[in-house]
């Protein structure tokens, strides 16, 4: 875990963790919002605990976190608010816990979305990654449980993966804190705008679907030029999502940037 | 106006295109996503064939989730956990009681007397608030400090999803969602937490069933009651070398009865109030992971044990005062408590219980943990047993279980009372925190009322039946 190409001090791992100040539940005046998303039981809460110093209950079973948990940390002089989202397999269904995750990424507009995947089940986890990349441009992939993957003879080329997805990919073993330095560095790079992601956009074999999406996106550009995730909105419209239709009719969709995270989601424990 | 036109155009275009794509948009979409995921993964992942992945996990799963050995192993694990909790908490419990109750209580009482506190205030604070809190600490801390870490270790290891897997078939037969097995397991710790965890269930109908039946999971506030009563009344009639084993077996019987009833009630609800289709779901069995023992011990002690204990203390403080008050405020020379008890006694006997138990359950609505101390205190004040305790309205702990037994026997308790108290402890209204959580989750007074009163009706029915059967043989 050494940084060969970055000899200067600011990029040295020791310096990085030295810079990490766990703020617990103290989240006043934060500069950036970081969301932790991913499939159930991939270690989101473990990463959350590591970053914030909190002790959100972790357990080896899917569905452990059903509400949002929030905490804070300070890194390189900036304050971050971290939101631990419930694990989901997809953003297309309607259970209460999946809605929390989807609404937050869509409307809460986190500055960085850290997508945590189980390295031993990468292909299945990628289904969610692809959906999240449809919604947000500022994301990074955390290849968690990399040790288990190695033990099971699974080798993942993180550079190829990063190129494919168009976002940074960082292998971690959050249980023992391995890879957290690099993760922190990347979070701050994306948050401060030093690293621009070019996320993978889904390609469908159905020409009709692709054409329909393009057609609606064009209309959306005209009406809501600042809307950050037009392709996703187009998809939801094609599916007939009533809440999206309503927010278009009322024009609310255009004000998405004005949404306060706290006012959008119920303050839950 | 122009805005409106554009917006409506977006919507109408979408509506038009939806028809062109056809009905299987969702399938097309999912297919595309899977296809994309596969392409990316194929490029980035290589599998070495040095050993078949997850071989140990597969072997373990073959045993732990097998049709034949899955459920027996689950019961055996439960039995070991309870046995360790019952046997292990005996000594530390009496030590804590000796320090907090036997030694510190008289000292505090004298201290306040010497400071010229009025008698009533001294009684309210020390005999009411302090003593009930001390009792809760000494009786709850040791079992929780053993039970929670053991449970958390199993959880960390990855056993909980296997429990859900084993139970899934049963829940589906009952017409409920398989994930209900997971929320049930959470309920064994705390019903309020169990109710919140039902959010993992997609369908509102199945989620409601899971919420209503969560109370049938014995929560940690009720374990001490079960363990103590089983030790006195079940262990008491068994030969000494079998006492611990039989008491543990009785507690497991009640816990399993709870699981059985949650299945039965789920089945009943799906046939009556909550008819509907069973939705499919996938349950991921995560790999087994060696638990991080030290960290688990630390977090389960600090976060779970202390957290639950703190909650119990917060409720024990005011409840202790209320107990003291109803035992000491008299109308026509008889305390309020005794008025209630003698009024309810004739009805309670139908159910093999007594007025004291009913009053205790009214006072203990905020927290199940304080049921037993309330019962003991009320029994003493009602009998006027002066050699125990320190006067009316004083919660106390008795040095040994045999002292407790003696009080209960002189209060007219029999084996039947013991058995029925264990049953009623399983089947009565949820604590007020859980009731409030149910309301918050369902946003419906109707379903909150169903969840509250259904267990009471069941409890009264079952205790009535056991009483009639018991009386037939005696």
XYZ file of C-alpha atoms in Angstrom:
743
model
C 0.000 0.000 0.000
C 2.766 2.464 -0.820
C 2.343 5.355 -3.152
C 5.256 5.095 -5.550
C 4.359 7.808 -8.026
C 3.573 10.356 -5.336
C 6.685 10.976 -3.308
C 5.546 14.265 -1.849
C 4.383 14.402 1.697
C 0.741 15.214 1.079
C 0.232 11.910 -0.645
C 2.012 9.732 1.857
C -0.373 7.332 3.610
C 0.976 8.135 7.043
C 0.307 11.768 6.392
C -3.161 10.926 5.169
C -4.358 9.041 8.232
C -2.535 11.609 10.302
C -4.816 14.109 8.689
C -7.967 12.143 9.434
C -9.825 13.553 12.374
C -12.779 11.448 13.392
C -15.545 13.804 14.383
C -18.171 11.300 15.545
C -21.598 12.895 15.513
C -20.206 16.395 15.394
C -21.229 17.478 11.890
C -21.528 21.230 12.201
C -20.548 23.361 9.224
C -19.512 20.542 6.978
C -18.002 21.347 3.589
C -18.916 18.153 1.751
C -21.395 15.317 1.986
C -20.229 11.756 1.376
C -22.762 8.948 0.864
C -21.875 5.306 1.408
C -23.898 3.074 -0.885
C -23.715 -0.548 -1.937
C -25.248 -3.990 -1.790
C -26.257 -5.344 1.613
C -23.482 -6.801 3.740
C -20.502 -5.389 1.873
C -19.097 -3.498 4.845
C -20.629 -0.024 4.496
C -21.091 0.332 8.219
C -17.536 -0.863 8.836
C -16.170 1.854 6.526
C -18.526 4.344 8.164
C -17.252 3.452 11.621
C -13.663 3.677 10.469
C -14.132 7.161 9.016
C -16.226 8.695 11.776
C -15.014 6.862 14.862
C -18.623 5.991 15.618
C -19.768 2.498 16.461
C -22.716 1.896 14.207
C -23.691 -1.701 14.826
C -22.139 -3.998 12.263
C -23.069 -7.603 11.707
C -22.476 -10.294 9.169
C -25.912 -10.328 7.604
C -27.653 -8.395 4.863
C -30.199 -5.842 6.044
C -28.377 -4.731 9.165
C -28.708 -1.029 8.398
C -32.268 0.025 7.577
C -32.075 3.703 8.374
C -29.563 6.374 7.556
C -26.744 6.838 9.974
C -24.766 10.069 9.896
C -21.379 11.032 11.185
C -18.501 13.310 10.400
C -14.786 13.443 9.803
C -12.235 16.075 8.978
C -9.573 15.506 6.379
C -6.980 17.894 5.015
C -8.716 20.861 6.566
C -12.157 20.099 5.164
C -15.133 18.797 7.107
C -17.105 15.924 5.683
C -20.498 14.614 6.634
C -20.821 10.879 6.017
C -24.174 9.207 5.439
C -24.338 5.422 5.764
C -27.175 4.277 3.503
C -29.089 1.003 3.783
C -27.741 -1.705 1.509
C -29.703 -2.263 -1.684
C -29.505 -4.643 -4.613
C -31.059 -2.177 -6.999
C -32.463 1.342 -7.193
C -35.500 0.259 -9.154
C -37.622 -1.367 -6.481
C -39.791 0.233 -3.865
C -39.055 -1.207 -0.429
C -38.685 1.335 2.359
C -34.954 0.795 2.822
C -34.128 0.961 -0.891
C -36.128 4.156 -1.222
C -34.006 5.782 1.472
C -30.868 5.031 -0.533
C -32.291 6.018 -3.903
C -33.854 9.275 -2.751
C -30.707 10.306 -0.995
C -28.428 9.809 -3.985
C -30.988 11.372 -6.313
C -32.252 14.303 -4.263
C -29.725 14.658 -1.468
C -27.025 15.082 -4.104
C -24.006 14.022 -2.100
C -20.679 15.531 -3.194
C -19.159 12.072 -3.358
C -20.880 8.709 -3.433
C -18.627 5.914 -2.250
C -19.959 2.678 -3.731
C -18.806 -0.207 -1.607
C -18.776 -3.612 -3.270
C -18.020 -7.143 -2.130
C -14.956 -8.145 -4.155
C -15.907 -11.812 -3.983
C -19.161 -11.057 -5.769
C -18.098 -8.251 -8.068
C -20.262 -9.050 -11.072
C -23.485 -9.127 -9.090
C -22.512 -5.958 -7.216
C -21.811 -4.155 -10.486
C -25.543 -4.169 -11.246
C -26.043 -1.599 -8.525
C -22.862 0.291 -9.439
C -24.161 0.798 -12.978
C -27.475 2.102 -11.675
C -25.789 4.512 -9.273
C -23.545 5.830 -12.054
C -26.709 6.656 -13.996
C -27.738 8.968 -11.169
C -24.527 10.622 -10.094
C -21.260 11.657 -11.716
C -19.204 11.968 -8.591
C -18.588 8.467 -7.365
C -15.781 6.125 -6.508
C -15.677 2.390 -6.120
C -14.418 0.764 -2.961
C -13.420 -2.865 -3.627
C -13.998 -4.057 -0.107
C -13.261 -7.509 1.305
C -10.347 -7.717 -1.107
C -8.608 -10.116 1.288
C -11.469 -12.593 1.045
C -11.382 -12.383 -2.737
C -7.662 -13.164 -2.721
C -8.193 -16.084 -0.366
C -10.750 -17.472 -2.767
C -8.487 -17.132 -5.778
C -10.237 -14.123 -7.275
C -7.930 -11.569 -8.839
C -9.363 -8.149 -9.681
C -7.446 -5.723 -11.868
C -8.498 -2.452 -10.303
C -6.909 -0.332 -13.065
C -8.883 -2.022 -15.814
C -12.006 -1.801 -13.686
C -11.398 1.894 -13.070
C -10.962 2.520 -16.782
C -14.145 0.622 -17.588
C -16.255 2.423 -15.003
C -14.661 5.821 -15.431
C -14.334 6.326 -11.669
C -11.483 5.660 -9.202
C -11.332 2.120 -7.834
C -9.749 1.453 -4.461
C -9.201 -2.015 -2.995
C -9.798 -2.106 0.755
C -10.121 -4.389 3.705
C -12.102 -2.072 5.947
C -12.157 -4.506 8.833
C -8.492 -3.809 9.494
C -8.374 -0.373 7.891
C -6.374 -1.411 4.832
C -6.782 0.951 1.878
C -8.551 3.635 3.896
C -5.724 6.129 3.260
C -6.169 5.886 -0.482
C -9.927 6.010 -0.052
C -9.704 9.232 1.951
C -7.405 10.821 -0.567
C -9.698 9.974 -3.461
C -12.795 11.196 -1.600
C -11.169 14.584 -1.132
C -9.912 14.692 -4.741
C -13.426 14.167 -6.061
C -15.096 16.437 -3.504
C -12.770 19.337 -4.222
C -13.141 18.846 -7.965
C -9.495 17.868 -8.568
C -10.578 14.583 -10.041
C -13.306 14.610 -12.656
C -15.135 11.307 -13.096
C -16.329 10.178 -16.481
C -18.718 7.509 -15.331
C -19.787 4.587 -17.456
C -23.237 5.022 -18.902
C -25.378 2.020 -19.489
C -25.651 0.752 -23.031
C -28.745 -1.158 -23.892
C -29.091 -3.704 -26.662
C -32.549 -2.338 -27.249
C -32.220 0.403 -29.844
C -35.732 1.561 -29.036
C -34.845 2.096 -25.398
C -31.668 4.032 -26.229
C -33.515 6.204 -28.716
C -36.377 6.877 -26.321
C -33.996 7.895 -23.561
C -32.157 10.271 -25.893
C -35.392 11.823 -27.048
C -36.602 12.544 -23.529
C -33.179 13.739 -22.379
C -33.229 16.322 -25.150
C -36.563 17.654 -23.933
C -35.281 17.671 -20.352
C -32.196 19.682 -21.335
C -34.476 22.351 -22.718
C -36.716 22.567 -19.707
C -34.365 21.749 -16.812
C -30.854 22.628 -18.007
C -29.320 22.201 -14.536
C -30.728 18.775 -13.841
C -27.723 16.542 -13.120
C -29.173 13.113 -13.852
C -31.351 13.461 -16.889
C -30.887 9.922 -18.191
C -32.141 8.517 -14.935
C -35.134 10.843 -14.882
C -35.863 9.833 -18.475
C -35.793 6.172 -17.472
C -38.126 6.770 -14.574
C -40.488 8.648 -16.888
C -40.499 5.741 -19.297
C -41.359 3.491 -16.412
C -44.197 5.841 -15.431
C -42.847 6.774 -11.993
C -45.680 8.944 -10.640
C -43.537 10.922 -8.191
C -41.155 11.989 -10.976
C -44.091 12.890 -13.250
C -45.542 15.029 -10.461
C -42.278 16.834 -9.802
C -41.982 17.639 -13.509
C -45.538 18.935 -13.633
C -44.931 21.182 -10.625
C -41.526 22.261 -11.884
C -39.979 21.096 -8.630
C -37.533 18.931 -10.518
C -35.750 22.031 -11.752
C -35.074 23.182 -8.203
C -33.322 19.991 -7.285
C -30.173 21.842 -6.412
C -32.013 23.832 -3.772
C -33.101 20.756 -1.871
C -31.717 20.615 1.592
C -30.778 17.085 2.465
C -32.133 17.421 5.949
C -35.498 18.677 4.772
C -35.867 15.956 2.210
C -35.368 12.955 4.406
C -37.115 12.343 7.694
C -34.708 12.744 10.605
C -34.499 9.118 11.574
C -32.307 7.419 14.103
C -47.609 29.115 -19.683
C -44.745 28.190 -21.945
C -43.204 26.292 -19.044
C -46.343 24.306 -18.602
C -46.473 23.423 -22.258
C -42.907 22.125 -22.253
C -43.453 20.083 -19.128
C -46.608 18.474 -20.419
C -44.775 17.721 -23.628
C -42.087 15.822 -21.720
C -44.725 13.759 -19.976
C -46.753 13.042 -23.081
C -43.639 12.104 -25.059
C -42.670 9.686 -22.317
C -46.149 8.212 -22.327
C -46.055 7.772 -26.083
C -42.588 6.201 -26.077
C -43.550 3.847 -23.287
C -46.118 2.254 -25.591
C -43.592 1.951 -28.379
C -41.066 0.132 -26.221
C -43.708 -2.236 -24.988
C -44.566 -3.618 -21.643
C -41.287 -5.304 -20.879
C -39.297 -2.128 -20.285
C -38.296 -3.253 -16.814
C -37.051 -6.585 -18.126
C -35.184 -4.940 -21.000
C -33.606 -2.551 -18.559
C -32.548 -5.239 -16.102
C -31.230 -7.354 -18.957
C -29.103 -4.454 -20.171
C -27.765 -3.820 -16.691
C -26.835 -7.477 -16.195
C -25.259 -7.598 -19.619
C -23.162 -4.495 -18.911
C -22.126 -5.793 -15.511
C -21.026 -9.097 -16.993
C -18.955 -7.425 -19.706
C -17.141 -5.219 -17.222
C -16.544 -8.025 -14.729
C -15.225 -10.351 -17.432
C -12.560 -7.807 -18.320
C -11.444 -7.054 -14.775
C -11.748 -10.331 -12.876
C -9.684 -13.477 -13.218
C -10.269 -16.631 -11.251
C -7.297 -18.750 -10.388
C -8.065 -22.426 -10.006
C -5.752 -23.110 -7.124
C -8.696 -24.174 -4.991
C -12.465 -24.209 -5.330
C -13.775 -21.007 -3.765
C -15.739 -21.123 -0.531
C -15.102 -24.819 0.049
C -15.190 -24.576 3.835
C -18.290 -22.373 3.686
C -20.072 -24.912 1.536
C -19.285 -27.740 3.924
C -20.485 -25.704 6.900
C -23.637 -24.673 5.080
C -24.373 -28.277 4.205
C -24.588 -29.042 7.917
C -25.999 -25.784 9.303
C -28.727 -25.335 6.702
C -29.519 -28.957 5.992
C -33.132 -30.036 6.068
C -32.389 -32.540 8.805
C -29.711 -31.035 10.974
C -30.424 -27.298 10.442
C -33.222 -26.833 12.968
C -31.834 -29.195 15.659
C -28.455 -27.420 15.514
C -30.229 -24.080 15.826
C -32.061 -25.268 18.947
C -28.847 -26.695 20.363
C -27.056 -23.376 19.846
C -29.926 -21.535 21.545
C -29.778 -24.049 24.408
C -26.037 -23.557 24.890
C -26.385 -19.783 24.862
C -29.197 -19.837 27.450
C -27.531 -22.420 29.639
C -24.337 -20.370 29.734
C -26.392 -17.262 30.528
C -28.392 -18.904 33.322
C -25.469 -20.669 34.968
C -22.983 -17.874 34.405
C -25.045 -14.996 35.764
C -25.968 -16.572 39.096
C -22.919 -15.617 41.076
C -22.272 -12.090 39.716
C -25.968 -11.343 40.207
C -25.959 -12.126 43.900
C -22.657 -10.298 44.332
C -24.110 -7.146 42.772
C -27.248 -7.500 44.879
C -25.100 -7.828 47.976
C -23.224 -4.618 47.159
C -26.003 -2.431 45.778
C -28.977 -3.648 47.792
C -27.859 -5.286 51.015
C -24.980 -2.940 51.792
C -25.531 0.338 50.018
C -29.278 0.652 50.523
C -29.365 0.736 54.363
C -26.374 3.048 54.254
C -28.097 5.529 51.939
C -31.271 5.322 53.970
C -29.415 6.186 57.169
C -27.539 8.944 55.397
C -30.764 10.661 54.353
C -32.238 10.171 57.798
C -29.193 11.804 59.354
C -29.589 14.682 56.910
C -33.142 15.129 58.267
C -34.953 14.259 55.071
C -38.697 13.877 55.651
C -39.770 10.235 55.948
C -41.884 10.290 52.807
C -39.140 11.791 50.654
C -36.599 9.362 52.031
C -38.937 6.487 51.198
C -39.761 7.806 47.732
C -36.130 8.380 46.768
C -34.319 5.511 48.449
C -36.938 2.776 48.874
C -38.632 3.704 45.618
C -36.265 5.118 43.025
C -32.863 3.869 44.209
C -33.841 0.365 45.166
C -35.735 -0.418 41.988
C -32.795 0.821 39.949
C -30.322 -1.193 41.988
C -32.458 -4.283 41.540
C -32.635 -3.821 37.784
C -28.854 -3.437 37.586
C -28.063 -6.478 39.689
C -30.559 -8.747 38.002
C -30.102 -7.576 34.412
C -26.466 -6.685 33.997
C -24.948 -10.173 34.416
C -27.256 -12.063 32.044
C -26.989 -9.305 29.448
C -23.233 -9.133 29.739
C -23.155 -12.843 28.867
C -26.072 -13.115 26.450
C -25.292 -10.168 24.169
C -21.643 -10.974 23.430
C -22.536 -14.611 22.709
C -25.333 -13.530 20.393
C -23.120 -10.934 18.704
C -20.394 -13.520 18.117
C -22.899 -15.750 16.314
C -24.034 -12.721 14.328
C -20.503 -11.708 13.396
C -19.727 -15.265 12.359
C -22.589 -15.144 9.860
C -25.019 -17.535 11.515
C -28.084 -15.259 11.501
C -28.808 -15.464 7.758
C -28.609 -19.255 8.109
C -31.274 -19.087 10.803
C -33.407 -17.105 8.379
C -32.665 -19.669 5.687
C -33.746 -22.529 7.949
C -36.910 -20.736 9.005
C -37.780 -19.448 5.551
C -39.744 -22.524 4.461
C -41.817 -22.416 7.649
C -42.619 -18.731 7.247
C -43.583 -19.206 3.644
C -45.920 -22.016 4.634
C -47.487 -19.546 7.051
C -47.963 -17.140 4.155
C -45.417 -14.643 5.450
C -42.187 -13.232 4.081
C -39.008 -15.270 4.585
C -37.128 -12.209 5.812
C -39.502 -12.177 8.768
C -37.165 -14.782 10.248
C -34.438 -12.127 10.377
C -36.653 -9.521 12.002
C -37.771 -12.161 14.486
C -34.142 -12.812 15.373
C -33.627 -9.075 15.941
C -36.673 -9.131 18.239
C -34.887 -11.561 20.545
C -32.682 -8.630 21.449
C -35.292 -5.876 21.523
C -38.768 -5.747 19.993
C -38.536 -2.054 19.148
C -35.365 -2.775 17.156
C -37.092 -5.779 15.617
C -40.011 -3.625 14.475
C -37.655 -1.107 12.850
C -35.762 -3.927 11.116
C -38.944 -4.957 9.259
C -38.084 -2.201 6.797
C -36.105 -4.819 4.893
C -39.437 -6.346 3.840
C -40.694 -4.852 0.580
C -44.386 -5.590 0.631
C -46.413 -3.500 3.102
C -48.728 -6.434 3.777
C -45.952 -8.805 4.773
C -44.189 -6.060 6.661
C -47.295 -5.454 8.743
C -47.472 -9.162 9.589
C -43.834 -9.066 10.674
C -44.500 -6.011 12.860
C -47.554 -7.499 14.558
C -45.835 -10.806 15.307
C -42.498 -9.400 16.422
C -43.709 -9.255 20.014
C -43.683 -13.061 20.069
C -39.908 -12.937 20.108
C -38.908 -12.856 23.757
C -36.986 -9.625 24.210
C -34.123 -9.224 26.632
C -36.385 -7.433 29.102
C -38.317 -10.673 29.448
C -35.444 -13.147 29.569
C -34.682 -12.434 33.254
C -38.327 -13.079 34.194
C -38.324 -16.343 32.285
C -35.022 -17.440 33.742
C -35.913 -16.594 37.350
C -39.389 -18.123 37.321
C -38.150 -21.223 35.516
C -35.395 -21.628 38.093
C -37.846 -21.338 41.006
C -40.822 -23.312 39.793
C -39.410 -25.729 37.204
C -35.953 -26.147 38.676
C -37.543 -26.304 42.131
C -39.454 -29.504 41.478
C -36.552 -31.213 39.696
C -33.715 -33.099 41.370
C -30.742 -30.812 41.968
C -28.522 -32.260 39.242
C -31.231 -31.716 36.621
C -32.456 -28.320 37.862
C -30.226 -26.150 35.638
C -30.888 -28.279 32.592
C -34.660 -28.373 33.083
C -34.876 -24.624 33.756
C -32.978 -23.930 30.539
C -35.253 -26.363 28.710
C -38.338 -24.560 30.058
C -37.029 -21.184 28.865
C -36.281 -22.637 25.432
C -39.753 -24.134 25.350
C -41.243 -20.657 25.899
C -38.971 -19.142 23.245
C -39.897 -21.861 20.742
C -43.562 -21.458 21.643
C -43.121 -17.782 20.751
C -41.698 -18.714 17.346
C -44.526 -21.197 16.819
C -47.144 -18.580 17.736
C -45.583 -16.002 15.438
C -45.984 -18.533 12.624
C -49.531 -19.359 13.674
C -50.598 -15.726 13.989
C -48.930 -14.875 10.656
C -50.875 -17.703 9.061
C -54.091 -16.503 10.709
C -53.510 -12.922 9.522
C -52.802 -13.954 5.928
C -56.043 -15.908 5.933
C -58.144 -13.106 7.407
C -57.160 -9.455 7.742
C -54.105 -9.417 5.498
C -54.764 -11.622 2.516
C -52.422 -11.476 -0.430
C -49.650 -12.967 -2.478
C -46.342 -14.037 -0.994
C -43.605 -12.010 -2.613
C -40.390 -13.653 -3.715
C -37.027 -12.510 -2.459
C -33.444 -13.555 -2.575
C -31.580 -14.169 0.623
C -27.854 -13.834 0.346
C -25.874 -16.175 2.556
C -22.724 -14.220 3.326
C -19.447 -16.057 3.837
C -18.602 -17.171 7.341
C -16.100 -14.837 8.894
C -14.032 -15.486 11.958
C -15.547 -13.135 14.568
C -13.267 -10.450 15.918
C -13.641 -11.604 19.486
C -12.160 -8.680 21.394
C -13.914 -6.064 19.312
C -17.196 -7.948 19.587
C -16.861 -8.173 23.342
C -16.114 -4.490 23.550
C -18.885 -3.238 21.287
C -21.555 -5.611 22.570
C -20.746 -4.644 26.141
C -20.548 -0.921 25.559
C -23.191 -0.457 22.891
C -25.732 -3.132 23.590
C -25.467 -4.065 27.234
C -24.945 -0.595 28.630
C -27.467 0.871 26.212
C -30.227 -1.539 27.214
C -29.312 -1.279 30.869
C -29.486 2.494 30.713
C -32.948 2.304 29.191
C -34.043 -0.039 31.954
C -32.685 2.287 34.630
C -34.445 5.303 33.157
C -37.751 3.451 33.363
C -37.058 1.811 36.709
C -36.521 5.150 38.461
C -40.035 6.595 37.993
C -41.656 3.155 38.181
C -39.993 2.592 41.544
C -41.500 5.845 42.798
C -44.939 4.931 41.485
C -44.771 1.545 43.201
C -43.816 3.214 46.448
C -46.660 5.710 46.087
C -49.436 3.212 45.284
C -48.279 1.079 48.207
C -48.193 3.960 50.647
C -51.109 6.162 49.689
C -54.079 4.707 51.512
C -57.804 5.083 51.081
C -59.784 3.865 54.101
C -56.576 2.495 55.569
C -55.925 0.219 52.620
C -53.266 1.116 50.066
C -54.215 1.873 46.470
C -52.268 -1.194 45.393
C -54.251 -3.457 47.679
C -57.545 -1.957 46.511
C -56.644 -2.865 42.965
C -55.307 -6.287 43.854
C -58.381 -7.387 45.795
C -60.661 -6.080 43.061
C -58.824 -7.947 40.314
C -57.942 -11.140 42.209
C -61.222 -13.006 41.524
C -60.829 -12.440 37.778
C -57.116 -13.209 37.771
C -57.658 -16.607 39.367
C -59.555 -17.672 36.268
C -56.279 -17.375 34.426
C -54.146 -19.034 37.088
C -52.570 -15.666 37.852
C -53.298 -13.115 40.576
C -54.053 -9.449 41.079
C -50.433 -8.727 41.963
C -49.248 -9.964 38.563
C -51.855 -7.887 36.730
C -50.971 -4.739 38.663
C -47.270 -5.392 38.022
C -47.918 -5.573 34.287
C -49.806 -2.284 34.382
C -46.993 -0.542 36.268
C -44.340 -2.154 34.070
C -45.757 -1.053 30.708
C -42.708 1.178 30.114
C -40.247 -1.696 30.619
C -40.704 -5.422 31.020
C -37.522 -5.556 33.061
C -39.217 -4.363 36.241
C -42.054 -6.901 36.309
C -40.426 -9.287 38.778
C -39.300 -6.703 41.337
C -42.750 -5.139 41.213
C -44.404 -8.511 41.794
C -42.187 -9.300 44.780
C -42.687 -5.937 46.375
C -46.446 -5.989 45.941
C -46.680 -9.556 47.254
C -44.814 -8.592 50.398
C -46.803 -5.456 51.056
C -50.024 -7.356 50.509
C -49.088 -10.160 52.894
C -47.543 -7.874 55.426
C -44.462 -10.082 55.573
C -42.212 -7.969 57.715
C -39.223 -10.259 57.886
C -38.534 -9.607 54.223
C -37.974 -6.265 52.648
C -37.991 -3.015 54.486
C -41.612 -1.936 54.597
C -44.332 -1.321 52.095
C -43.431 -0.025 48.696
C -39.821 -1.070 49.024
C -38.398 -2.940 46.103
C -35.849 -5.417 47.184
C -33.638 -8.188 46.043
C -33.398 -11.359 48.036
C -30.047 -12.876 48.700
C -30.935 -16.207 47.277
C -33.413 -17.596 44.857
C -34.852 -19.726 47.642
C -35.854 -16.569 49.544
C -37.650 -15.333 46.468
C -39.329 -18.704 46.143
C -40.438 -18.591 49.772
C -42.125 -15.222 49.305
C -43.893 -16.327 46.168
C -45.056 -19.559 47.801
C -46.411 -17.689 50.805
C -48.181 -15.368 48.375
C -50.162 -18.416 47.316
C -48.135 -19.172 44.194
C -48.132 -22.644 42.774
C -46.451 -24.405 39.878
C -49.432 -23.233 37.811
C -48.822 -19.579 38.708
C -45.202 -19.978 37.655
C -46.025 -21.609 34.343
C -48.742 -19.074 33.586
C -46.519 -16.138 34.472
C -43.945 -17.448 31.989
C -46.673 -17.760 29.365
C -48.129 -14.351 30.146
C -44.660 -12.809 30.044
C -44.391 -14.108 26.486
C -47.944 -13.121 25.583
C -48.876 -9.658 26.716
C -48.749 -6.166 25.270
C -45.411 -4.866 23.965
C -43.637 -2.292 26.141
C -44.538 1.356 25.537
C -41.367 2.002 23.507
C -42.284 -0.797 21.122
C -45.903 0.367 20.888
C -44.698 3.843 19.999
C -42.260 2.415 17.434
C -45.063 0.371 15.867
C -47.119 3.521 15.516
C -44.201 5.392 13.978
C -43.587 2.597 11.471
C -47.204 1.876 10.527
C -48.626 5.379 10.987
C -51.863 3.658 11.921
C -53.611 3.528 15.270
C -55.610 0.557 14.070
C -52.581 -1.687 13.500
C -50.916 -0.367 16.626
C -53.994 -1.433 18.562
C -54.024 -4.844 16.891
C -50.337 -5.347 17.763
C -51.010 -4.290 21.343
C -54.153 -6.234 22.175
C -53.765 -9.363 20.079
C -50.990 -10.787 22.311
C -52.990 -9.997 25.477
C -56.038 -11.843 24.142
C -53.840 -14.775 23.155
C -52.116 -14.733 26.548
C -55.374 -14.728 28.480
C -56.789 -17.491 26.294
C -53.781 -19.741 26.746
C -53.423 -19.159 30.493
C -57.156 -19.817 30.883
C -56.750 -23.127 29.080
C -53.672 -24.218 31.068
C -55.542 -23.351 34.273
C -58.511 -25.512 33.338
C -56.239 -28.409 32.360
C -54.156 -28.021 35.531
C -57.281 -27.983 37.694
C -58.525 -31.164 36.039
C -55.505 -33.037 37.327
C -55.403 -31.504 40.792
